[in-house]
Coordinates of C-alpha atoms and ligand atoms in Angstrom, one line a residue:
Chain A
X6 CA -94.5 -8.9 -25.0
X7 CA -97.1 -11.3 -25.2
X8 CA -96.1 -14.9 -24.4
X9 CA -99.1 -17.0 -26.3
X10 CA -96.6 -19.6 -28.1
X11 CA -94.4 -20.1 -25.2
X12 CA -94.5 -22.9 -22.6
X13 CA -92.6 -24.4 -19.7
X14 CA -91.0 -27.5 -21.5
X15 CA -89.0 -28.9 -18.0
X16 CA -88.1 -27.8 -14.2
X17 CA -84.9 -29.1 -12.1
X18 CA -83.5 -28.4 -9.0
X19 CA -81.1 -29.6 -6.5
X20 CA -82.5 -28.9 -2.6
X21 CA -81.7 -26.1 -1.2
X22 CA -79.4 -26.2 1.7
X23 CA -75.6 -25.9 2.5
X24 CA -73.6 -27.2 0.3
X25 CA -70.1 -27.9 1.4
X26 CA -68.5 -30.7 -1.2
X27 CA -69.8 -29.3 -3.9
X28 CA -69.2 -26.2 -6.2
X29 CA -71.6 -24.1 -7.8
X30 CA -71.0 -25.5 -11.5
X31 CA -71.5 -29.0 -10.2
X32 CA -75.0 -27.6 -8.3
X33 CA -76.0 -26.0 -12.0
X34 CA -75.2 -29.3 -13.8
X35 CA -77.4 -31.8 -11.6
X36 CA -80.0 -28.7 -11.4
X37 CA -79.9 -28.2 -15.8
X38 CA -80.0 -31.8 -16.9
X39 CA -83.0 -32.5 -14.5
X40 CA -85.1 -30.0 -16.3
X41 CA -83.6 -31.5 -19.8
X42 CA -84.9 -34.6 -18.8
X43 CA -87.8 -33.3 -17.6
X44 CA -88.8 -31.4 -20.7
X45 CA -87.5 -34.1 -22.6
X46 CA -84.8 -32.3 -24.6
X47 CA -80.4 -32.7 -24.6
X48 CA -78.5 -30.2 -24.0
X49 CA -78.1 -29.4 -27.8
X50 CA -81.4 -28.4 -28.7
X51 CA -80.9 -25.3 -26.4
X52 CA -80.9 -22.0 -28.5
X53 CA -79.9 -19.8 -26.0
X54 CA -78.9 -19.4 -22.0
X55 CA -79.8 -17.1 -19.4
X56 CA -77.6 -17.7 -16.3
X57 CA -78.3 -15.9 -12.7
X58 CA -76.6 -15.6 -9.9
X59 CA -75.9 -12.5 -7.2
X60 CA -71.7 -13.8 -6.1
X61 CA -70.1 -10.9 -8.0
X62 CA -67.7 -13.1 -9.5
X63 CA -67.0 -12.2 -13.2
X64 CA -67.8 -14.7 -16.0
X65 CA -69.1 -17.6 -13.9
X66 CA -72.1 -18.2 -15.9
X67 CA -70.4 -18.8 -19.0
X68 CA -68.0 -21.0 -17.8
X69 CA -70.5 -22.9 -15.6
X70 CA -72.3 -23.7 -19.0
X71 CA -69.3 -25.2 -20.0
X72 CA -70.1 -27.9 -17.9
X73 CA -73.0 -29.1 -20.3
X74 CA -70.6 -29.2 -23.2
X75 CA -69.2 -26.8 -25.6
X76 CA -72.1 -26.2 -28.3
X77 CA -71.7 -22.1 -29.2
X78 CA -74.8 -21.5 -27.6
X79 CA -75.3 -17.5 -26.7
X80 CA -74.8 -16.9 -23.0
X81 CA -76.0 -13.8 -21.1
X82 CA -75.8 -13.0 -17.3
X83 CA -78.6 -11.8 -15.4
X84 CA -78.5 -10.4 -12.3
X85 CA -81.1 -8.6 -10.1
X86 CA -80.5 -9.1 -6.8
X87 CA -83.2 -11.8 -4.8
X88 CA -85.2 -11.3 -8.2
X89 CA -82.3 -12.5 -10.7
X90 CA -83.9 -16.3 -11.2
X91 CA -87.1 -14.7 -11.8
X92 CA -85.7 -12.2 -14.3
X93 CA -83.3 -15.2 -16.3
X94 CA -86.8 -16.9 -16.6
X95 CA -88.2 -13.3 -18.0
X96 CA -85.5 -13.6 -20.5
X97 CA -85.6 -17.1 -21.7
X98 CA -89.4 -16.2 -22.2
X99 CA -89.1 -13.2 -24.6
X100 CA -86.0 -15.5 -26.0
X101 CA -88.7 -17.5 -27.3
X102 CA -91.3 -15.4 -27.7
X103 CA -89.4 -13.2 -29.9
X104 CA -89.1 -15.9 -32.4
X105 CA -84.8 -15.7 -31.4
X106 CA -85.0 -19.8 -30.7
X107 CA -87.3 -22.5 -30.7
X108 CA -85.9 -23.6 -26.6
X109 CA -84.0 -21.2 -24.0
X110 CA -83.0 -22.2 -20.7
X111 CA -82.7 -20.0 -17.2
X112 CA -80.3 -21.3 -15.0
X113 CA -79.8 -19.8 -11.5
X114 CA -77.0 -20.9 -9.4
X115 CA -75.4 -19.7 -6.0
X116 CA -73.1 -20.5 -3.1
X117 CA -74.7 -17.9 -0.1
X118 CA -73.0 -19.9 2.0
X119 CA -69.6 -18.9 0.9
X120 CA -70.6 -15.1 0.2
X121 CA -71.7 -14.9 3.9
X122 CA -68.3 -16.0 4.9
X123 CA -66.5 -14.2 2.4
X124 CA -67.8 -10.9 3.3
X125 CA -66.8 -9.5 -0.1
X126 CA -68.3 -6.0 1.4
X127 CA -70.3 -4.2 -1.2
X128 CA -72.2 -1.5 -0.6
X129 CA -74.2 -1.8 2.7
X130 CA -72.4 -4.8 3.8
X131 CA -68.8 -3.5 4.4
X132 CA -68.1 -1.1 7.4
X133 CA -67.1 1.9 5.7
X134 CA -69.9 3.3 4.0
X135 CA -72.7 5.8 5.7
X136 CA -75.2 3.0 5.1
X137 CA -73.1 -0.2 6.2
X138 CA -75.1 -1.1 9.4
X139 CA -78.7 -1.0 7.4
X140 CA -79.5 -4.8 7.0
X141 CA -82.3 -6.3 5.2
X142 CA -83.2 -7.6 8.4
X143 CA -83.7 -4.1 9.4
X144 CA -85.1 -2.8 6.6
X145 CA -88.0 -5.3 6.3
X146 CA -88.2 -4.8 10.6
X147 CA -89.1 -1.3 10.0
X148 CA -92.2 -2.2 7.9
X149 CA -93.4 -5.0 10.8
X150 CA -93.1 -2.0 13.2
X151 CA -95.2 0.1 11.4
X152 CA -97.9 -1.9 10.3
X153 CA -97.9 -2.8 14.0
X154 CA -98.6 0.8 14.4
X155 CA -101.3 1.3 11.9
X156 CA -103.0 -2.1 11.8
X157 CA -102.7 -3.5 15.3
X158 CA -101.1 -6.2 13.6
X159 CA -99.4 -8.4 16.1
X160 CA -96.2 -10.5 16.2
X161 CA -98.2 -13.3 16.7
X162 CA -99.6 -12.9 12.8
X163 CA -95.7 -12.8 11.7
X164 CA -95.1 -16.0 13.8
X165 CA -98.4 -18.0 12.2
X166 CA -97.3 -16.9 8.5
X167 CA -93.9 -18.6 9.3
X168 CA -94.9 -21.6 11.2
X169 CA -97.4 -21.9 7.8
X170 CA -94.2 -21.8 5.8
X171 CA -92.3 -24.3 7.8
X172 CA -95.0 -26.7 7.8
X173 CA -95.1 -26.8 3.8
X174 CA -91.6 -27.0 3.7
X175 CA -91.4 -30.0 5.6
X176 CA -94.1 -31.5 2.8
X177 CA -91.4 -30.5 0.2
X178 CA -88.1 -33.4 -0.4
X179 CA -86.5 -30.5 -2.3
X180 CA -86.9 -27.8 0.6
X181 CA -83.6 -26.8 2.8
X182 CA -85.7 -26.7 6.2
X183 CA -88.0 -29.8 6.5
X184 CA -89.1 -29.9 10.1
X185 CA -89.7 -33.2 12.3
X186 CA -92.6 -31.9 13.8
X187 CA -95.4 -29.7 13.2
X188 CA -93.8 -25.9 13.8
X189 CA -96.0 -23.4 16.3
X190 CA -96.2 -20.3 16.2
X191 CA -95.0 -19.9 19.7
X192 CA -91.9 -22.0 19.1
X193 CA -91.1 -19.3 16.1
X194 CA -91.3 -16.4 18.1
X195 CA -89.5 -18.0 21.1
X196 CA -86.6 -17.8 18.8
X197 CA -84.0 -15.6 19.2
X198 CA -84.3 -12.1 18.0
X199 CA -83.2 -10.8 15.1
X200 CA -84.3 -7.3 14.7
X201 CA -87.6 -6.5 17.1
X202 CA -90.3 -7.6 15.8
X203 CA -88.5 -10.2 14.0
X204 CA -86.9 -13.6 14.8
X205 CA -84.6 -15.9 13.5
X206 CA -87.2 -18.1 12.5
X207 CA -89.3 -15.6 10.6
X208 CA -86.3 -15.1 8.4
X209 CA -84.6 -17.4 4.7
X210 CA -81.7 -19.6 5.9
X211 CA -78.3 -18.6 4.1
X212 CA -78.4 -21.5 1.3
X213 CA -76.6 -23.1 -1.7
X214 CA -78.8 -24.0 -5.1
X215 CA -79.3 -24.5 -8.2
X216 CA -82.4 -24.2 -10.2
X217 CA -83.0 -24.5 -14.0
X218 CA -86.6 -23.7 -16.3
X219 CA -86.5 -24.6 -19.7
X220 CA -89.0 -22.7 -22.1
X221 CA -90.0 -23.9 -25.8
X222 CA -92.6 -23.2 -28.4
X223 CA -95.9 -23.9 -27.1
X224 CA -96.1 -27.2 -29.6
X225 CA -93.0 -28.4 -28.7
X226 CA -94.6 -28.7 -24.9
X227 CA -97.3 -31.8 -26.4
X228 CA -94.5 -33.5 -28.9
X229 CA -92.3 -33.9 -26.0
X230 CA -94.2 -34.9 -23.7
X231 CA -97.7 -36.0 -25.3
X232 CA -100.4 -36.3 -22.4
X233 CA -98.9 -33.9 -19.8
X234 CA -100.8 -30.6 -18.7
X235 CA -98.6 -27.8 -20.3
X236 CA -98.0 -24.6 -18.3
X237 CA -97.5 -21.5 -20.0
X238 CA -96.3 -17.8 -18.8
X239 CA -98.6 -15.5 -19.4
X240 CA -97.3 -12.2 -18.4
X241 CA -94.1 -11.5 -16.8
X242 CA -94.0 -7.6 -15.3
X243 CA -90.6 -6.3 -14.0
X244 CA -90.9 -2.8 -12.3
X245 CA -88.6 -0.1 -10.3
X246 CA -89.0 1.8 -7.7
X247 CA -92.0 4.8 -8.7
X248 CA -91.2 8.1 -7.0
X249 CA -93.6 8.5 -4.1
X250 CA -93.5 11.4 -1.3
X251 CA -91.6 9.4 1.4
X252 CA -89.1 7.7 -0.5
X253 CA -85.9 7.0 1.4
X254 CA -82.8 7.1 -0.6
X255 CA -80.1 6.0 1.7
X256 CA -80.0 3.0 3.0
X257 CA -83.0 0.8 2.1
X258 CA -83.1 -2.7 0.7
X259 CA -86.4 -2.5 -1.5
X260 CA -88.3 0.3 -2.0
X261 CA -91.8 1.3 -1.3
X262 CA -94.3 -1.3 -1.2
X263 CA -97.0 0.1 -3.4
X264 CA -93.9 -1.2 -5.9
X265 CA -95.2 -4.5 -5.8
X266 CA -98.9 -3.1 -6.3
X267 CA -97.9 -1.3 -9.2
X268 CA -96.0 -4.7 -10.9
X269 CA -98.9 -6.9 -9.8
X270 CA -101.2 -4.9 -11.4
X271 CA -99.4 -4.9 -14.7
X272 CA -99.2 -8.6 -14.9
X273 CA -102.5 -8.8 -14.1
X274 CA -103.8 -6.7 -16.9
X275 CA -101.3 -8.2 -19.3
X276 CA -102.8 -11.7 -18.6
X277 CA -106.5 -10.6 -18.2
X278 CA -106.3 -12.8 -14.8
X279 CA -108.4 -11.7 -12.2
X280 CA -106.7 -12.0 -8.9
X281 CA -109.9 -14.2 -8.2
X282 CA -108.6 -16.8 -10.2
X283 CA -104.8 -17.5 -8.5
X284 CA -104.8 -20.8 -7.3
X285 CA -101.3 -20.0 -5.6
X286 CA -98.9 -17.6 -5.5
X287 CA -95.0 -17.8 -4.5
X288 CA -94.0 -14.8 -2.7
X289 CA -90.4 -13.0 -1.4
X290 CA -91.1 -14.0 2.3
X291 CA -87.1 -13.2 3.0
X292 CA -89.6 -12.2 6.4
X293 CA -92.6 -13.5 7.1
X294 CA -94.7 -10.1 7.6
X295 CA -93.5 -9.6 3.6
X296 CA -96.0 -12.0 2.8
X297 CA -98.6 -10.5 5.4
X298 CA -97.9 -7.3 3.1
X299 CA -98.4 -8.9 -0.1
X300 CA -101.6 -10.5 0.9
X301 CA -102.8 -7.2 0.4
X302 CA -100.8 -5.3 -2.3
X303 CA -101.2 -8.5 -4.6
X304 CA -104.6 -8.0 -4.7
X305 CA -105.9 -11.1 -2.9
X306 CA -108.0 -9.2 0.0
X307 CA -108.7 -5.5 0.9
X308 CA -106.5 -3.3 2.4
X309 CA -106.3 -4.1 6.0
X310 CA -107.3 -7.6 6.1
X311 CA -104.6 -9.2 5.6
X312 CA -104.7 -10.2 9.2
X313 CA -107.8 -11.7 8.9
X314 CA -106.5 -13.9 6.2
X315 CA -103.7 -15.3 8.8
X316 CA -106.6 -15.6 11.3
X317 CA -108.7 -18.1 8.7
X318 CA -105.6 -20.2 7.5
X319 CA -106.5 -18.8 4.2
X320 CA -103.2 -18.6 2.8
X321 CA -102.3 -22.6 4.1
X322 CA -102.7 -25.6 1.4
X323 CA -106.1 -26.1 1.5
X324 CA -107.4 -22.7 2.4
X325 CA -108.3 -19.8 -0.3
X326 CA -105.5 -18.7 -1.5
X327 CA -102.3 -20.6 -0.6
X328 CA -99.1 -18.9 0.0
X329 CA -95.9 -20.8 -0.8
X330 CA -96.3 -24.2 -0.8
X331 CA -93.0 -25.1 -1.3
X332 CA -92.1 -23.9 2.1
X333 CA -91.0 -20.2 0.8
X334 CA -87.9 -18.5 1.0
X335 CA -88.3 -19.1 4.8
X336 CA -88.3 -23.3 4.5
X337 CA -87.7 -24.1 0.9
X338 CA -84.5 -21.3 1.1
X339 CA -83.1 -18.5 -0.7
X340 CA -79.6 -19.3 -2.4
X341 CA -80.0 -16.0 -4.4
X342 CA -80.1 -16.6 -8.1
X343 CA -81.9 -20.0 -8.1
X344 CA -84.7 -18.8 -5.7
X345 CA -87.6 -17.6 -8.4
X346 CA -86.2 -20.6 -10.6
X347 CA -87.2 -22.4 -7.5
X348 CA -90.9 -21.2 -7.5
X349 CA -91.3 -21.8 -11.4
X350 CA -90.4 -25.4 -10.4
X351 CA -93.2 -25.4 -7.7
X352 CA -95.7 -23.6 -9.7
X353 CA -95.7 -25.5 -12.8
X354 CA -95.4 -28.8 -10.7
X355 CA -98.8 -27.8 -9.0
X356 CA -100.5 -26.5 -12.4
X357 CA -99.1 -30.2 -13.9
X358 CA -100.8 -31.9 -10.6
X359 CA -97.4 -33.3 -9.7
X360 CA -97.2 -31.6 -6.5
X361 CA -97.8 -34.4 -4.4
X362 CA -98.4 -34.0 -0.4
X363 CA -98.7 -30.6 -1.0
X364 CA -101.4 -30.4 -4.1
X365 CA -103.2 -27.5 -4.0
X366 CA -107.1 -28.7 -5.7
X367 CA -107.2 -28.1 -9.2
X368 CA -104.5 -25.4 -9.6
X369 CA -105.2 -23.7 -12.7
X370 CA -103.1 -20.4 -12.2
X371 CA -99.8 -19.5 -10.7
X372 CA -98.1 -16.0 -9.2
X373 CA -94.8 -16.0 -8.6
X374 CA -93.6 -12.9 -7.2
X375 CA -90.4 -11.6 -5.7
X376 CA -88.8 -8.0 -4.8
X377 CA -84.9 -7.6 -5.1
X378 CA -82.5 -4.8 -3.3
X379 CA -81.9 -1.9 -5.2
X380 CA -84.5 -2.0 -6.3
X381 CA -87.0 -4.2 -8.6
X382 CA -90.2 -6.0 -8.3
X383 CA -91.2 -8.6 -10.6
X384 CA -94.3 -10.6 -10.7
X385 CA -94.8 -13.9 -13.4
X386 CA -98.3 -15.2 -13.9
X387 CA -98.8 -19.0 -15.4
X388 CA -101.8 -20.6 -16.9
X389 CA -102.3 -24.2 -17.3
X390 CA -103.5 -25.3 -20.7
Chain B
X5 CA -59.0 14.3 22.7
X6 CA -61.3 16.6 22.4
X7 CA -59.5 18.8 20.0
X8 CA -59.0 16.1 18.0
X9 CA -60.5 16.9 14.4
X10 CA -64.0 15.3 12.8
X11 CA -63.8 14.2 9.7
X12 CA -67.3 12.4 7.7
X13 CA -67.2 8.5 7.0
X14 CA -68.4 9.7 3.9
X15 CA -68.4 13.3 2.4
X16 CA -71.2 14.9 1.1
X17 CA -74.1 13.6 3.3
X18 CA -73.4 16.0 6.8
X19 CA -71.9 18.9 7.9
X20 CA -69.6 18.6 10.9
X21 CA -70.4 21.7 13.1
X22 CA -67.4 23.4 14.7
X23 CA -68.6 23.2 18.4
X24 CA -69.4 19.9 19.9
X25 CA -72.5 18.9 20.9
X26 CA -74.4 21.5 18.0
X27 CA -76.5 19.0 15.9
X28 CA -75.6 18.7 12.2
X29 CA -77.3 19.2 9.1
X30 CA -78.0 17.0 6.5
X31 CA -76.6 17.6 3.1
X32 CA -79.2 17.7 0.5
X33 CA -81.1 19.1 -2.3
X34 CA -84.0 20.9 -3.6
X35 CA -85.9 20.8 -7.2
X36 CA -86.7 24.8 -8.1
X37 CA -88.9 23.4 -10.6
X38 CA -91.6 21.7 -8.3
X39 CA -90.1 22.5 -5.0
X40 CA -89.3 18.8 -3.7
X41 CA -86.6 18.4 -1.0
X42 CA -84.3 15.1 -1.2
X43 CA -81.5 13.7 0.7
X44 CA -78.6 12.5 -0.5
X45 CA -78.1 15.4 -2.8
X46 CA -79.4 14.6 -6.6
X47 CA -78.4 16.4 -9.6
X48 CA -81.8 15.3 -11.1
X49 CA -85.5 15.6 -9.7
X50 CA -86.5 12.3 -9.1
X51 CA -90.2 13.6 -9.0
X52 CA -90.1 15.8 -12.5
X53 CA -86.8 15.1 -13.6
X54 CA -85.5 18.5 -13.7
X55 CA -81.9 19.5 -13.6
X56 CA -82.7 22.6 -12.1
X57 CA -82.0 21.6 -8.5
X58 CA -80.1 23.4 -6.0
X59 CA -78.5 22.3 -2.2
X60 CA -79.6 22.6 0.5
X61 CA -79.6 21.9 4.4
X62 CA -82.0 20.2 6.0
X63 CA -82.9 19.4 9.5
X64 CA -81.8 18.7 12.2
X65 CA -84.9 17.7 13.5
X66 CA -87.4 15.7 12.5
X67 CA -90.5 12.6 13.4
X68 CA -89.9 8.8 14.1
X69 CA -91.5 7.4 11.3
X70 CA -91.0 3.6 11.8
X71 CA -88.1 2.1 14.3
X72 CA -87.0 -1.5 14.8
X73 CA -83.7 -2.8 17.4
X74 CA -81.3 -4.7 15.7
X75 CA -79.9 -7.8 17.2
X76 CA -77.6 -9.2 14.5
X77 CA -74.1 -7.3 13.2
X78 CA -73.8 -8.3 9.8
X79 CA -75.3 -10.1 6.8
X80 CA -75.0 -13.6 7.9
X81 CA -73.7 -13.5 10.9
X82 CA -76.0 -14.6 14.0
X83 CA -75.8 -12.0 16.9
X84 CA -74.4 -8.8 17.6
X85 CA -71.2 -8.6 19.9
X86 CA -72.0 -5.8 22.3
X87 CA -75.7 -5.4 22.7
X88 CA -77.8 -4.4 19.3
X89 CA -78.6 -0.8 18.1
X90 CA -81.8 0.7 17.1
X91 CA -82.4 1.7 13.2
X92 CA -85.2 4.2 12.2
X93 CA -86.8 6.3 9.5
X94 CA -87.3 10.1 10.4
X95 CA -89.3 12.3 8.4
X96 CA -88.0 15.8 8.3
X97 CA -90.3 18.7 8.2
X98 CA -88.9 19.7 4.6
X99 CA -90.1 16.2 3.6
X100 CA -87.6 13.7 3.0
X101 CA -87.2 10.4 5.2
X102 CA -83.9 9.4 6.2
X103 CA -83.5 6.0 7.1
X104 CA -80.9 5.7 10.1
X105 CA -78.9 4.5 12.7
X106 CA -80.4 5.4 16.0
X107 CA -78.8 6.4 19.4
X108 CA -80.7 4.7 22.3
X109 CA -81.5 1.4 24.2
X110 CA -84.2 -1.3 23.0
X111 CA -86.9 0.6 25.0
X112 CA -86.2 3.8 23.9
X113 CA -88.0 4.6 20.8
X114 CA -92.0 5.4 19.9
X115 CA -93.3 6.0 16.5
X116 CA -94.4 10.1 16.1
X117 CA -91.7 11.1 18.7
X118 CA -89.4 13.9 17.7
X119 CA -86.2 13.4 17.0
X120 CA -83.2 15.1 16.4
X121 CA -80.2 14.6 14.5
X122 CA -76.2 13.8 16.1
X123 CA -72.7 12.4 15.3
X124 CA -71.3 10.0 16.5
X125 CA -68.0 8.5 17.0
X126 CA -66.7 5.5 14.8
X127 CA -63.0 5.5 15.5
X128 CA -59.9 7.3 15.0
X129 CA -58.5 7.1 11.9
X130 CA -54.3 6.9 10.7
X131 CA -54.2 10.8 11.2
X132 CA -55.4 10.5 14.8
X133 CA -58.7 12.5 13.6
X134 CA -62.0 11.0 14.5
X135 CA -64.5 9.7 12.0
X136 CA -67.9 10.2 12.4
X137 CA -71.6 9.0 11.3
X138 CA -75.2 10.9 11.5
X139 CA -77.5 9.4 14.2
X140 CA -81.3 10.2 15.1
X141 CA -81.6 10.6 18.7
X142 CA -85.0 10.9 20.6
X143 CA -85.1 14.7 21.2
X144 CA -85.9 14.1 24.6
X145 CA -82.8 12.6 25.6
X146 CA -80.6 15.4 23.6
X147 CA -78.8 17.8 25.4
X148 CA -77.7 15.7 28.0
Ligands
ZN403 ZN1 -88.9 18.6 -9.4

């Protein structure tokens, strides 16, 4: 569907972190009316709702809406594992663009904190199933290890992509990790290890959030908020997993990686955007040799170089082709549902100039990608006006 | 205790051969249509969709595709009580790759060695018989 009379009207989150005193709905609530006020809209004038979030807890979406007031609204629940903000935002787009309402809203809310404790145990995270012990930690291991193998790669790239991630993160007031000092890549792989080549500080923190998009009519975007750069989607691809000789059934978290080729390349084409042209992209760097991966399969160097791209500082602020500037699952966090909410929030902030400390120069285009168990890819291109 | 009887964590993914120490076979399946081999079993080819599949054993040896040596227990929690464990991808000759647990220290593994397949004992269950998982072990160290 083709999203030419669709724009991002407002962004809202709450920062990502643990959040002990307070409950999801309350998260959602401070998270919802910052984008209203952002886009300049009450809670009224939305058409429709798209909520997200991975606790499997039945109708919590519909009653967290509640907390904006009771207006009849239609309410649906979206949930795609790490890509479930991502995908509420894919909704509230063809929401629009399908003529259904004039102003939709994606709202992604989620208490990780509590699910880690809870230990609710579905499949692969309970003890008695034949793939309980694979962890995404694992899963995403096994890729580091081979691409050691075949590229040479070294942990030392892993450790420089993270350190990089850190070090935005602490340029970002809404990011969970913001570090007093500026993060090495030898102080990331002296942490303690997770699952070889991997360390604790290549990995997401477990985090509570709330984000919130709201998406209008593109004309609505200049009577809201007359003299603000609008940012619009312009292609929004959502893919699953391709059948490729190799493919492992049992036990994995996402499947292969050419997955994310394959969903790149659609939004690409739908959008007529030349990789060339990203400004930045926001990538599912759950592990930081994900985004060494995606370097590649997103399009933004040949095969094999992505290592050369951590050697440059290519993917920092100021390089090329900056990698998540908001710090990344790694710094900014990963509560689950809010997490690609989170990225639409960075991406049209930097399209709109508003990114502060962490600007990238004239950032015209925006990539927001991210890969969620099961599983699906998704990857959301945005132009700004 | 060693009569004690084996019974699958799950059924349907392994056969449990009668004499200890004989490796088992992997429950799987195979597309008569365009000849690809899968595991877990599949009622439908996942490469041309065809229902004409059949099952099959596969196995029980096979190639360390990719390894790593896990250092945390579970999702969220921060470190493993009683040491780690390796997890790997095999590729078996018939073609599918079989993401597993692996027997072994953390300096134990290579990519491209062979490997060969072996239970393992979870616990004992209510009925004092003993549950069991598939492992990969490095074929070197087998028959110990
Ligand atoms: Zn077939």
């Amino acid at each position: 569907m083709k999203f030419e009379d669709v724009a991002v009207l407002g962004v809202g989150m709450v920062r990502f972190g643990a959040h002990k005193d307070r409950s999801a709905a309350q998260l959602a609530r401070e998270a919802g009316l910052r984008a209203l006020a952002d886009a300049g809209l009450s809670f009224r004038d939305v058409g429709e709702a798209f909520v997200g979030y991975i606790a499997p807890i039945q109708m919590l979406g519909i009653k967290v809406m509640k907390e904006f007031g009771l207006t009849g609204l239609p309410v649906t629940h979206v949930e795609n594992a790490s890509a479930t903000g991502l995908i509420a935002f894919r909704e509230a787009a063809h929401a629009v663009a399908s003529g259904r309402c004039d102003v939709a809203m994606a709202l992604g809310l989620d208490k990780m904190t509590e699910l880690a404790r809870g230990g609710r145990g579905g499949r692969g995270i309970g003890r008695d199933t034949i793939d309980s012990v694979i962890l995404p930690a694992a899963y995403f291991a096994l890729w580091a290890m081979r691409r050691m193998h075949e590229r040479g790669t070294r942990p030392e790239h892993f450790a420089k992509i993270a350190a990089k991630n850190w070090n935005h993160g602490a340029r970002n007031p809404l990011a969970d990790r913001q570090s007093d000092h500026e993060v090495t890549a030898e102080e990331v792989l002296a942490s303690y290890p997770v699952a070889e080549p991997l360390t604790a500080m290549m990995a997401c923190p477990v985090d509570d959030g709330a984000a919130c998009v709201i998406v209008g009519r593109r004309e609505l975007a200049r009577q809201l908020q007359p003299g603000r750069a609008v940012v619009r989607p312009v292609a929004s691809a959502l893919q699953t997993e391709t059948y490729t000789p190799g493919h492992t059934f049992l036990g994995p978290v996402v499947g292969p990686a050419s997955m994310t080729r394959d969903t790149a390349r659609e939004a690409y084409e739908a959008a007529g955007v030349d990789p060339a042209d990203v400004s930045l992209a926001l990538v599912h760097d759950a592990f930081a040799n994900e985004e060494l991966e995606y370097y590649e399969l997103l399009d933004f160097c040949p095969e094999g170089d992505a290592e050369k791209l951590v050697e440059d500082g290519a993917t920092r602020i100021g390089g090329r082709i900056p990698f998540n500037t908001d710090g990344g699952l790694i710094a900014r966090g990963h509560p689950g549902g809010p997490t690609g909410l989170a990225q639409v929030h960075e991406i049209v902030l930097q399209l709109r100039h508003e990114a502060g400390p962490r600007q990238v120069e004239n950032a015209r285009i925006g990539l927001a990608h991210l890969v969620g168990g099961g599983s699906v890819c998704t990857v959301n291109l945005f132009e700004r006006d | 205790m060693g009569a004690a009887r084996r019974v699958p964590i799950e059924a349907g993914f392994f056969t449990i051969p009668e004499a200890r120490g004989e490796p088992p076979r992997l429950l799987g399946s195979r597309c008569r249509s365009c000849g690809e081999h899968f595991f877990p079993r599949r009622a439908i080819c996942a490469r041309c969709l065809s229902d004409d599949t059949e099952d099959t054993r596969l196995g029980p040896r096979g190639t360390l595709y990719t390894y790593t040596y896990v250092h945390v227990p579970m999702f969220g929690a921060r470190r493993a009580e009683s040491g780690g464990y390796g997890v790997g991808q095999v590729d078996l000759p018939e073609g599918p790759r079989v993401q597993a647990v692996l027997s072994g220290g953390p300096g134990d593994f290579r990519i491209g060695m062979p490997m060969e397949l072996d239970l393992e004992t979870l616990r004992e269950n209510r009925d004092g018989e003993e549950v069991v998982i598939f492992r990969f072990r490095p074929l070197d160290a087998a028959s110990t």
